[in-house]
Coordinates of C-alpha atoms in Angstrom, one line a residue:
M1452 CA 21.6 16.5 -38.2
V1453 CA 20.9 14.6 -41.5
T1454 CA 19.7 11.6 -39.5
F1455 CA 17.2 13.7 -37.5
F1456 CA 15.7 15.3 -40.6
A1457 CA 15.6 11.9 -42.4
A1458 CA 13.7 10.4 -39.4
V1459 CA 11.2 13.3 -39.4
L1460 CA 10.6 12.8 -43.1
L1461 CA 10.2 9.1 -42.7
L1462 CA 7.5 9.6 -40.1
I1463 CA 5.6 12.0 -42.3
G1464 CA 6.0 9.6 -45.2
G1465 CA 4.7 6.8 -43.0
Y1466 CA 1.6 8.7 -42.4
M1467 CA 1.1 9.6 -46.1
V1468 CA 1.7 6.1 -47.4
Y1469 CA 1.5 3.3 -44.8
S1470 CA -1.5 4.8 -42.9
K1471 CA -3.5 4.6 -46.2
F1472 CA -2.6 1.0 -46.6
V1473 CA -3.6 0.2 -43.0
E1474 CA -6.9 2.1 -43.6
T1475 CA -7.5 0.0 -46.8
V1476 CA -6.9 -3.2 -45.0
F1477 CA -9.3 -2.3 -42.2
G1478 CA -11.9 -1.2 -44.7
I1479 CA -13.7 2.0 -43.7
D1480 CA -17.4 2.7 -44.4
D1481 CA -18.7 6.2 -43.9
S1482 CA -22.2 5.1 -44.6
K1483 CA -22.3 3.4 -41.2
P1484 CA -23.5 5.7 -38.4
T1485 CA -21.0 6.0 -35.6
P1486 CA -21.6 5.5 -31.9
A1487 CA -21.4 9.2 -31.3
Y1488 CA -24.9 9.3 -33.0
T1489 CA -26.4 5.9 -32.3
K1490 CA -25.6 5.9 -28.6
R1491 CA -25.5 9.7 -28.0
D1492 CA -25.8 10.3 -24.2
E1493 CA -24.2 13.8 -23.8
L1494 CA -21.6 12.3 -21.4
D1495 CA -19.2 10.1 -23.3
Y1496 CA -21.0 9.7 -26.7
V1497 CA -20.9 13.3 -28.1
P1498 CA -20.1 14.1 -31.8
M1499 CA -16.9 16.3 -32.1
S1500 CA -15.0 17.6 -35.1
W1501 CA -12.0 15.5 -36.2
W1502 CA -9.4 18.2 -35.6
K1503 CA -10.6 18.6 -32.0
G1504 CA -10.6 14.9 -31.6
S1505 CA -7.1 14.7 -33.0
L1506 CA -5.7 17.3 -30.5
I1507 CA -7.5 15.6 -27.6
Q1508 CA -6.2 12.2 -28.7
L1509 CA -2.6 13.6 -28.9
L1510 CA -2.8 15.1 -25.5
N1511 CA -4.4 12.0 -24.0
I1512 CA -1.8 9.6 -25.4
A1513 CA 1.2 12.0 -25.0
G1514 CA 1.4 13.9 -21.8
L1515 CA 5.0 13.8 -20.7
G1516 CA 5.6 10.3 -22.3
P1517 CA 7.3 11.4 -25.5
I1518 CA 9.3 14.0 -23.6
F1519 CA 10.5 12.1 -20.5
G1520 CA 10.7 8.7 -22.2
A1521 CA 12.6 10.2 -25.2
V1522 CA 15.1 12.0 -23.0
M1523 CA 15.7 8.8 -21.1
G1524 CA 15.9 6.8 -24.3
A1525 CA 18.5 9.3 -25.7
L1526 CA 21.0 7.6 -23.3
Y1527 CA 21.0 4.7 -25.9
G1528 CA 22.3 7.1 -28.6
P1529 CA 21.1 7.6 -32.2
V1530 CA 19.7 4.1 -32.3
A1531 CA 16.7 5.7 -30.5
F1532 CA 15.9 7.5 -33.8
I1533 CA 15.6 4.1 -35.5
W1534 CA 13.3 2.7 -32.8
I1535 CA 11.0 5.7 -32.8
V1536 CA 10.6 5.7 -36.6
I1537 CA 10.1 2.0 -37.1
G1538 CA 8.2 1.5 -33.9
C1539 CA 5.8 4.4 -34.6
I1540 CA 5.0 3.7 -38.2
F1541 CA 4.7 -0.1 -38.1
A1542 CA 3.7 -0.8 -34.5
G1543 CA 2.5 2.2 -32.4
A1544 CA 0.3 4.0 -35.1
V1545 CA -1.1 0.6 -36.2
H1546 CA -1.8 -0.2 -32.6
D1547 CA -3.6 3.1 -32.0
Y1548 CA -5.6 2.9 -35.2
F1549 CA -7.0 -0.6 -34.5
S1550 CA -7.7 0.1 -30.8
G1551 CA -9.7 3.1 -31.9
M1552 CA -11.4 1.7 -35.0
I1553 CA -12.3 -1.7 -33.5
S1554 CA -13.8 0.2 -30.5
L1555 CA -15.8 2.3 -33.0
R1556 CA -17.1 -0.8 -34.8
H1557 CA -18.2 -2.2 -31.5
N1558 CA -20.2 0.8 -30.2
G1559 CA -17.3 2.5 -28.5
A1560 CA -16.4 -0.6 -26.4
Q1561 CA -13.5 -0.3 -24.0
Y1562 CA -10.2 -2.1 -24.5
P1563 CA -10.9 -5.1 -22.2
T1564 CA -14.3 -5.7 -24.0
I1565 CA -12.8 -5.9 -27.5
V1566 CA -9.9 -8.1 -26.1
G1567 CA -12.5 -10.5 -24.7
K1568 CA -14.3 -10.6 -28.1
Y1569 CA -11.3 -11.6 -30.1
L1570 CA -9.0 -13.3 -27.5
G1571 CA -11.5 -14.9 -25.3
N1572 CA -13.1 -14.3 -21.9
N1573 CA -10.1 -15.6 -19.9
M1574 CA -7.9 -13.0 -21.5
K1575 CA -10.6 -10.4 -20.9
V1576 CA -10.5 -11.1 -17.2
I1577 CA -6.7 -10.7 -17.1
I1578 CA -6.7 -7.6 -19.2
N1579 CA -9.5 -6.0 -17.1
L1580 CA -7.2 -6.3 -14.1
V1581 CA -4.0 -5.3 -15.8
S1582 CA -5.6 -2.3 -17.6
L1583 CA -7.2 -1.0 -14.4
V1584 CA -3.8 -1.4 -12.5
L1585 CA -2.1 0.5 -15.4
M1586 CA -4.7 3.3 -15.3
I1587 CA -4.4 3.6 -11.5
L1588 CA -0.6 3.7 -11.6
V1589 CA -0.6 6.3 -14.4
A1590 CA -3.2 8.5 -12.7
A1591 CA -1.3 8.2 -9.4
A1592 CA 2.1 8.9 -10.9
F1593 CA 0.7 11.9 -12.8
T1594 CA -1.0 13.2 -9.7
A1595 CA 2.1 13.0 -7.5
G1596 CA 4.7 14.4 -10.0
P1597 CA 2.9 17.7 -10.8
A1598 CA 2.0 18.1 -7.1
Q1599 CA 5.7 17.8 -6.1
L1600 CA 6.7 20.4 -8.7
I1601 CA 3.9 22.8 -7.6
A1602 CA 5.0 22.4 -4.0
S1603 CA 8.6 23.2 -4.9
I1604 CA 7.9 26.4 -6.9
T1605 CA 4.9 27.9 -5.0
P1606 CA 3.8 28.4 -1.4
I1607 CA 1.3 25.6 -1.8
N1608 CA 2.3 22.5 0.1
F1609 CA 2.3 19.0 -1.4
T1610 CA -0.9 17.7 0.3
V1611 CA -2.9 20.7 -0.8
A1612 CA -1.6 20.5 -4.4
L1613 CA -2.4 16.8 -4.4
I1614 CA -5.9 17.4 -3.3
L1615 CA -6.5 20.2 -5.9
I1616 CA -5.2 18.1 -8.7
F1617 CA -7.3 15.1 -7.6
V1618 CA -10.5 17.2 -7.4
Y1619 CA -9.8 18.2 -11.0
F1620 CA -9.3 14.6 -11.9
L1621 CA -12.7 13.6 -10.5
L1622 CA -14.4 16.4 -12.3
A1623 CA -12.8 15.5 -15.7
A1624 CA -13.7 11.8 -15.1
V1625 CA -17.4 12.3 -14.4
L1626 CA -18.4 15.4 -16.4
P1627 CA -19.5 15.3 -20.1
I1628 CA -16.5 15.1 -22.4
N1629 CA -17.3 18.4 -24.1
R1630 CA -17.5 20.3 -20.8
I1631 CA -13.8 20.3 -19.8
I1632 CA -11.8 18.0 -22.1
G1633 CA -13.5 19.2 -25.3
K1634 CA -12.9 22.8 -24.4
I1635 CA -9.4 23.1 -23.0
Y1636 CA -7.6 20.0 -24.3
P1637 CA -7.2 21.3 -27.9
I1638 CA -5.5 24.4 -26.4
F1639 CA -3.1 22.2 -24.3
G1640 CA -2.5 20.0 -27.3
G1641 CA -1.4 23.1 -29.2
I1642 CA 1.0 24.0 -26.4
L1643 CA 2.5 20.6 -26.6
I1644 CA 3.1 20.9 -30.3
F1645 CA 4.4 24.5 -30.0
M1646 CA 6.8 23.5 -27.2
A1647 CA 8.3 20.7 -29.4
V1648 CA 8.5 22.9 -32.6
A1649 CA 10.2 25.7 -30.6
I1650 CA 12.8 23.3 -29.2
A1651 CA 13.4 21.8 -32.7
G1652 CA 13.8 25.3 -34.2
A1653 CA 16.2 26.3 -31.4
L1654 CA 18.3 23.2 -32.0
I1655 CA 18.5 23.8 -35.8
F1656 CA 19.0 27.6 -35.8
T1657 CA 21.6 27.6 -33.0
N1658 CA 23.6 25.1 -35.0
Q1659 CA 23.5 22.4 -32.4
A1660 CA 25.3 19.2 -33.5
I1661 CA 22.5 16.7 -33.5
P1662 CA 24.4 13.3 -33.9
N1663 CA 24.0 11.2 -37.0
I1664 CA 23.8 7.5 -37.1
T1665 CA 27.3 5.9 -37.6
V1666 CA 28.8 2.6 -36.7
E1667 CA 30.9 4.2 -34.0
N1668 CA 28.1 6.1 -32.2
L1669 CA 25.0 4.0 -32.9
H1670 CA 24.8 2.8 -29.3
P1671 CA 27.3 4.2 -26.8
G1672 CA 27.2 2.6 -23.3
E1673 CA 26.8 -0.8 -21.9
L1674 CA 23.0 -1.2 -21.5
P1675 CA 21.5 -3.7 -24.0
I1676 CA 19.2 -2.2 -26.6
W1677 CA 16.9 -5.2 -26.6
P1678 CA 14.5 -5.1 -24.8
L1679 CA 15.3 -2.0 -22.6
L1680 CA 15.0 0.6 -25.3
M1681 CA 11.6 -0.6 -26.4
V1682 CA 10.3 -0.2 -22.9
T1683 CA 12.1 3.1 -22.1
I1684 CA 10.7 4.8 -25.2
S1685 CA 7.1 3.7 -25.4
C1686 CA 5.2 6.9 -26.0
G1687 CA 6.6 8.0 -29.4
A1688 CA 7.0 4.4 -30.6
I1689 CA 4.3 2.1 -29.1
S1690 CA 2.4 2.4 -25.9
G1691 CA -0.4 0.2 -24.5
F1692 CA -1.8 3.1 -22.6
H1693 CA -3.0 4.5 -25.9
S1694 CA -5.4 1.6 -26.4
T1695 CA -7.2 2.6 -23.2
Q1696 CA -7.5 6.2 -24.5
S1697 CA -8.6 5.6 -28.1
P1698 CA -12.1 4.5 -27.2
I1699 CA -12.7 7.9 -25.5
I1700 CA -12.3 9.6 -28.9
A1701 CA -13.9 6.7 -30.8
R1702 CA -17.2 7.6 -29.0
T1703 CA -17.0 11.2 -30.5
M1704 CA -16.1 10.5 -34.1
K1705 CA -18.6 11.6 -36.8
K1706 CA -17.4 9.1 -39.5
E1707 CA -15.0 6.2 -39.9
S1708 CA -12.7 8.0 -42.4
E1709 CA -11.6 10.3 -39.6
G1710 CA -9.9 7.4 -37.9
R1711 CA -6.7 7.7 -40.0
K1712 CA -6.2 11.4 -39.0
V1713 CA -7.3 11.0 -35.4
F1714 CA -5.6 7.7 -34.4
Y1715 CA -2.7 7.1 -36.8
G1716 CA -2.0 10.8 -37.3
A1717 CA -1.9 11.6 -33.6
M1718 CA 0.6 8.8 -33.0
I1719 CA 2.8 10.1 -35.9
A1720 CA 2.7 13.6 -34.3
E1721 CA 3.8 12.0 -31.0
G1722 CA 6.6 10.2 -32.7
I1723 CA 7.9 13.5 -34.1
I1724 CA 7.7 15.1 -30.6
A1725 CA 9.7 12.1 -29.3
L1726 CA 12.3 12.6 -32.0
I1727 CA 12.8 16.2 -31.1
W1728 CA 13.3 15.6 -27.4
A1729 CA 15.5 12.6 -28.1
A1730 CA 17.6 14.8 -30.3
A1731 CA 17.7 17.5 -27.7
G1732 CA 18.8 15.1 -25.0
M1733 CA 21.6 13.7 -27.1
T1734 CA 22.8 17.1 -28.3
F1735 CA 22.4 19.7 -25.5
F1736 CA 24.6 18.0 -22.9
G1737 CA 27.4 17.1 -25.3
G1738 CA 26.6 13.4 -25.6
T1739 CA 25.1 10.6 -23.6
G1740 CA 27.7 11.0 -20.8
G1741 CA 26.7 14.6 -20.1
L1742 CA 23.0 13.6 -20.3
Q1743 CA 23.4 10.8 -17.8
D1744 CA 25.0 13.2 -15.3
A1745 CA 22.2 15.7 -15.9
L1746 CA 19.6 13.0 -15.3
A1747 CA 21.3 11.9 -12.1
N1748 CA 21.3 15.4 -10.7
G1749 CA 17.8 16.7 -11.8
G1750 CA 15.9 13.8 -13.3
P1751 CA 13.9 14.1 -16.5
A1752 CA 12.0 17.2 -15.2
G1753 CA 15.3 19.0 -14.5
V1754 CA 16.7 18.1 -17.9
V1755 CA 13.6 19.3 -19.7
N1756 CA 13.7 22.6 -17.7
E1757 CA 17.4 23.2 -18.4
I1758 CA 17.0 22.5 -22.1
S1759 CA 13.9 24.7 -22.5
T1760 CA 15.3 27.6 -20.4
S1761 CA 18.7 27.6 -22.1
L1762 CA 17.4 27.3 -25.7
L1763 CA 14.3 29.5 -25.3
G1764 CA 15.0 31.8 -22.4
T1765 CA 12.0 33.0 -20.3
L1766 CA 9.6 31.6 -22.8
G1767 CA 11.3 28.2 -22.4
G1768 CA 11.1 28.3 -18.7
I1769 CA 7.3 29.0 -18.8
L1770 CA 6.8 26.3 -21.4
A1771 CA 8.8 23.8 -19.3
I1772 CA 6.7 24.6 -16.2
L1773 CA 3.5 24.4 -18.1
G1774 CA 4.6 21.1 -19.7
V1775 CA 5.8 19.4 -16.6
I1776 CA 2.7 20.4 -14.6
I1777 CA -0.2 20.5 -17.2
L1778 CA 0.8 17.6 -19.5
P1779 CA 0.9 14.8 -16.9
I1780 CA -2.4 16.2 -15.3
T1781 CA -4.1 16.0 -18.7
T1782 CA -3.0 12.4 -19.0
G1783 CA -3.8 11.4 -15.5
D1784 CA -7.4 12.7 -15.7
T1785 CA -8.2 10.7 -18.9
A1786 CA -6.6 7.6 -17.3
L1787 CA -9.1 8.0 -14.5
R1788 CA -11.9 8.6 -17.0
S1789 CA -11.1 5.5 -19.1
S1790 CA -10.9 3.4 -16.0
R1791 CA -14.3 4.7 -15.0
M1792 CA -15.6 3.7 -18.5
M1793 CA -14.0 0.2 -18.2
L1794 CA -15.7 -0.4 -14.8
S1795 CA -19.0 0.9 -16.2
E1796 CA -18.9 -1.8 -18.9
L1797 CA -17.9 -4.4 -16.3
M1798 CA -20.8 -3.4 -14.1
N1799 CA -23.2 -3.8 -16.9
S1800 CA -22.6 -7.6 -16.8
V1801 CA -23.0 -7.7 -13.0
F1802 CA -26.0 -5.5 -12.3
K1803 CA -28.1 -2.9 -14.0
T1804 CA -27.9 0.8 -13.0
D1805 CA -28.1 3.9 -15.1
G1806 CA -27.3 7.5 -15.1
K1807 CA -25.3 9.4 -12.4
W1808 CA -25.3 6.6 -9.9
K1809 CA -23.5 4.3 -12.4
V1810 CA -20.9 7.0 -13.1
L1811 CA -20.3 7.5 -9.4
L1812 CA -20.2 3.8 -8.6
A1813 CA -17.6 3.2 -11.3
T1814 CA -15.5 6.2 -10.3
I1815 CA -15.1 5.6 -6.6
P1816 CA -13.3 2.1 -6.8
V1817 CA -10.5 3.6 -9.0
A1818 CA -10.4 7.0 -7.4
L1819 CA -9.6 5.9 -3.9
P1820 CA -6.5 3.7 -4.7
T1821 CA -5.3 6.4 -7.1
L1822 CA -5.3 9.0 -4.3
L1823 CA -3.6 6.6 -1.8
L1824 CA -0.8 5.6 -4.3
A1825 CA -0.3 9.3 -5.2
T1826 CA 1.1 9.9 -1.7
I1827 CA 4.2 7.7 -2.4
D1828 CA 7.2 8.4 -4.6
Y1829 CA 5.9 8.6 -8.2
S1830 CA 9.3 7.6 -9.6
F1831 CA 8.8 4.3 -7.8
L1832 CA 5.4 3.9 -9.3
W1833 CA 6.8 4.6 -12.8
R1834 CA 9.1 1.7 -12.7
Y1835 CA 6.1 -0.6 -12.8
V1836 CA 4.3 1.2 -15.5
G1837 CA 6.8 0.4 -18.2
W1838 CA 6.4 -3.4 -18.5
T1839 CA 2.6 -3.3 -17.8
N1840 CA 2.2 -0.7 -20.5
Q1841 CA 4.0 -2.7 -23.1
L1842 CA 2.1 -5.9 -22.1
V1843 CA -1.1 -4.1 -22.8
A1844 CA 0.2 -2.9 -26.2
T1845 CA 1.1 -6.5 -27.1
V1846 CA -2.3 -7.8 -26.3
M1847 CA -3.9 -5.0 -28.3
L1848 CA -1.8 -5.9 -31.3
W1849 CA -2.8 -9.6 -31.0
T1850 CA -6.5 -8.4 -30.7
G1851 CA -6.0 -6.5 -34.0
A1852 CA -4.5 -9.5 -35.6
M1853 CA -7.4 -11.8 -34.6
Y1854 CA -9.9 -9.2 -35.7
L1855 CA -8.3 -9.1 -39.2
L1856 CA -7.9 -12.9 -39.3
K1857 CA -11.6 -13.5 -38.4
N1858 CA -12.6 -11.0 -41.1
Q1859 CA -10.3 -12.6 -43.7
K1860 CA -8.1 -9.6 -44.1
F1861 CA -4.3 -9.1 -44.1
H1862 CA -3.6 -9.8 -40.4
W1863 CA 0.2 -9.7 -40.7
I1864 CA 0.2 -5.9 -40.3
C1865 CA -0.8 -6.5 -36.6
G1866 CA 0.7 -10.0 -36.3
V1867 CA 4.3 -9.1 -37.0
P1868 CA 4.6 -6.2 -34.6
A1869 CA 2.6 -8.3 -32.1
L1870 CA 5.3 -11.0 -32.3
F1871 CA 8.0 -8.4 -31.9
M1872 CA 6.4 -6.9 -28.8
T1873 CA 5.8 -10.4 -27.4
G1874 CA 9.6 -10.9 -27.5
V1875 CA 10.1 -7.5 -25.8
V1876 CA 7.8 -8.1 -22.8
C1877 CA 8.8 -11.8 -22.4
T1878 CA 12.5 -10.9 -22.2
Y1879 CA 12.1 -7.7 -20.2
I1880 CA 10.2 -9.2 -17.3
F1881 CA 12.9 -11.8 -16.7
Y1882 CA 15.8 -9.3 -17.1
A1883 CA 14.6 -6.0 -15.6
P1884 CA 15.3 -5.1 -11.9
E1885 CA 11.6 -4.7 -11.3
G1886 CA 11.1 -8.2 -12.8
L1887 CA 13.1 -11.3 -11.9
S1888 CA 16.6 -9.8 -12.5
L1889 CA 17.9 -12.9 -14.2
P1890 CA 21.2 -12.8 -16.3
Y1891 CA 20.8 -11.3 -19.7
G1892 CA 21.6 -14.4 -21.6
I1893 CA 19.1 -16.5 -19.7
S1894 CA 16.5 -13.9 -20.1
L1895 CA 17.1 -13.9 -23.9
W1896 CA 16.6 -17.6 -24.1
I1897 CA 13.5 -17.7 -22.0
G1898 CA 12.0 -14.7 -23.9
S1899 CA 12.8 -16.3 -27.3
I1900 CA 11.2 -19.7 -26.3
L1901 CA 8.0 -18.0 -25.0
T1902 CA 7.8 -15.9 -28.2
F1903 CA 8.2 -19.1 -30.3
V1904 CA 5.3 -20.7 -28.3
V1905 CA 3.1 -17.7 -29.1
F1906 CA 4.1 -17.9 -32.7
I1907 CA 3.0 -21.5 -32.9
W1908 CA -0.3 -20.4 -31.4
Y1909 CA -0.6 -17.7 -34.0
I1910 CA 0.0 -20.2 -36.9
A1911 CA -2.5 -22.6 -35.3
K1912 CA -5.1 -19.8 -35.4
I1913 CA -4.4 -19.1 -39.0
V1914 CA -4.7 -22.8 -40.0
R1915 CA -8.0 -23.0 -38.0
E1916 CA -9.5 -20.0 -39.7
K1917 CA -8.6 -21.3 -43.1
K1918 CA -10.3 -24.6 -42.3
L1919 CA -13.4 -22.8 -41.1
K1920 CA -13.5 -20.7 -44.2
Q1921 CA -13.2 -23.8 -46.4
S1922 CA -15.9 -25.7 -44.4
N1923 CA -18.3 -22.7 -44.8
S1924 CA -17.7 -22.3 -48.5
P1925 CA -20.6 -23.5 -50.7
V1926 CA -20.1 -26.9 -52.3
H1927 CA -20.9 -26.9 -56.1
V1928 CA -22.3 -30.2 -57.4
A1929 CA -21.9 -30.9 -61.1

């Protein structure tokens, strides 16, 4: 249990110390008017209080990610605690902060737009496609999953449940942000926090033996930690999906100094939630072996339901049902909303249209494939979300590094985690079953070589920026 408490304290300390350093490097300026005022349209650009924005951001980026992902990551043992803490403080929260703040500095621009500005138009085209695919996969998976659960516990059949959820998705995607999202999301965000705190309290006060990190139990099992753990636990450590959600809240912020609380703070809160559920997964079933059996029988949803009901009784059962139904829905709808916003920006460069027609034209192309994909097994869809998600995260970190480099700031705070995640995604795609399924040793070699190539590109960018700076410096003549 000492390891668990230490991990929580480190995350809190990371927010109190490292987030201020990150904010200083970025350089906030509250005298600059934010897009919520300069581009106010009562649809996406609407000023909101920071606490409401923080709760909405937490719900947007979390959903079931820090619950299901952490429970699956618990199979790797206490090493999961290390990844959540280090990943969250130095990669995930930095990723979320820069995705939100760079968007804010560019009038609430969407993720592909800011990627194009700092990594070039070719990368923008690729990321537009990858991001939209990720959004559609997430929205489809988070439509099908809750619909299946509703069909299993109520008289409503799967098709009807699917249609009802999807109609809600459409409303949340096209209505002004303060109509649905701004009103009910802070409540659901509170439920997510209460659920995690209640589970943590039950683990502590029922004297559950949360494992500590030791040499013997650091990583039980045969699955390699690298790079599988970094893809299994994404929400709670670092997740590219967040970079598509941060611009939604960037368009509602009243001043730049709120960014640390809204973006960095929400990610730290998600990390703590992931820690709690990872601890519950390792502890409740008597070790990783028992957890693996439970996952084989009931999947992550069954594991969450059993833990909640056993530790919290009737309240736990209600919370589990609310969580497994409401949380993915509240992530799926904002996935659809952000993809609508991305297409709106893309449409601006093709033809001009304004108002309601633009919203509808941007929603239909993402809504139809989402509905079609939602009719297939969502667990199959989820297999392809993991790598795509971390690829998006890696590109966002490189975007942050280039932003800082071009502005002559300490770019390594984004560059180092970007290199780390480059190694993760390059190795994973060659090793994973949904990738090329190559032997582990070969995958490591290929991943390392590709990461080294990217590192050389990074150094070349640094050298080039230094030369540009020198050439633009005034020459003093004696």
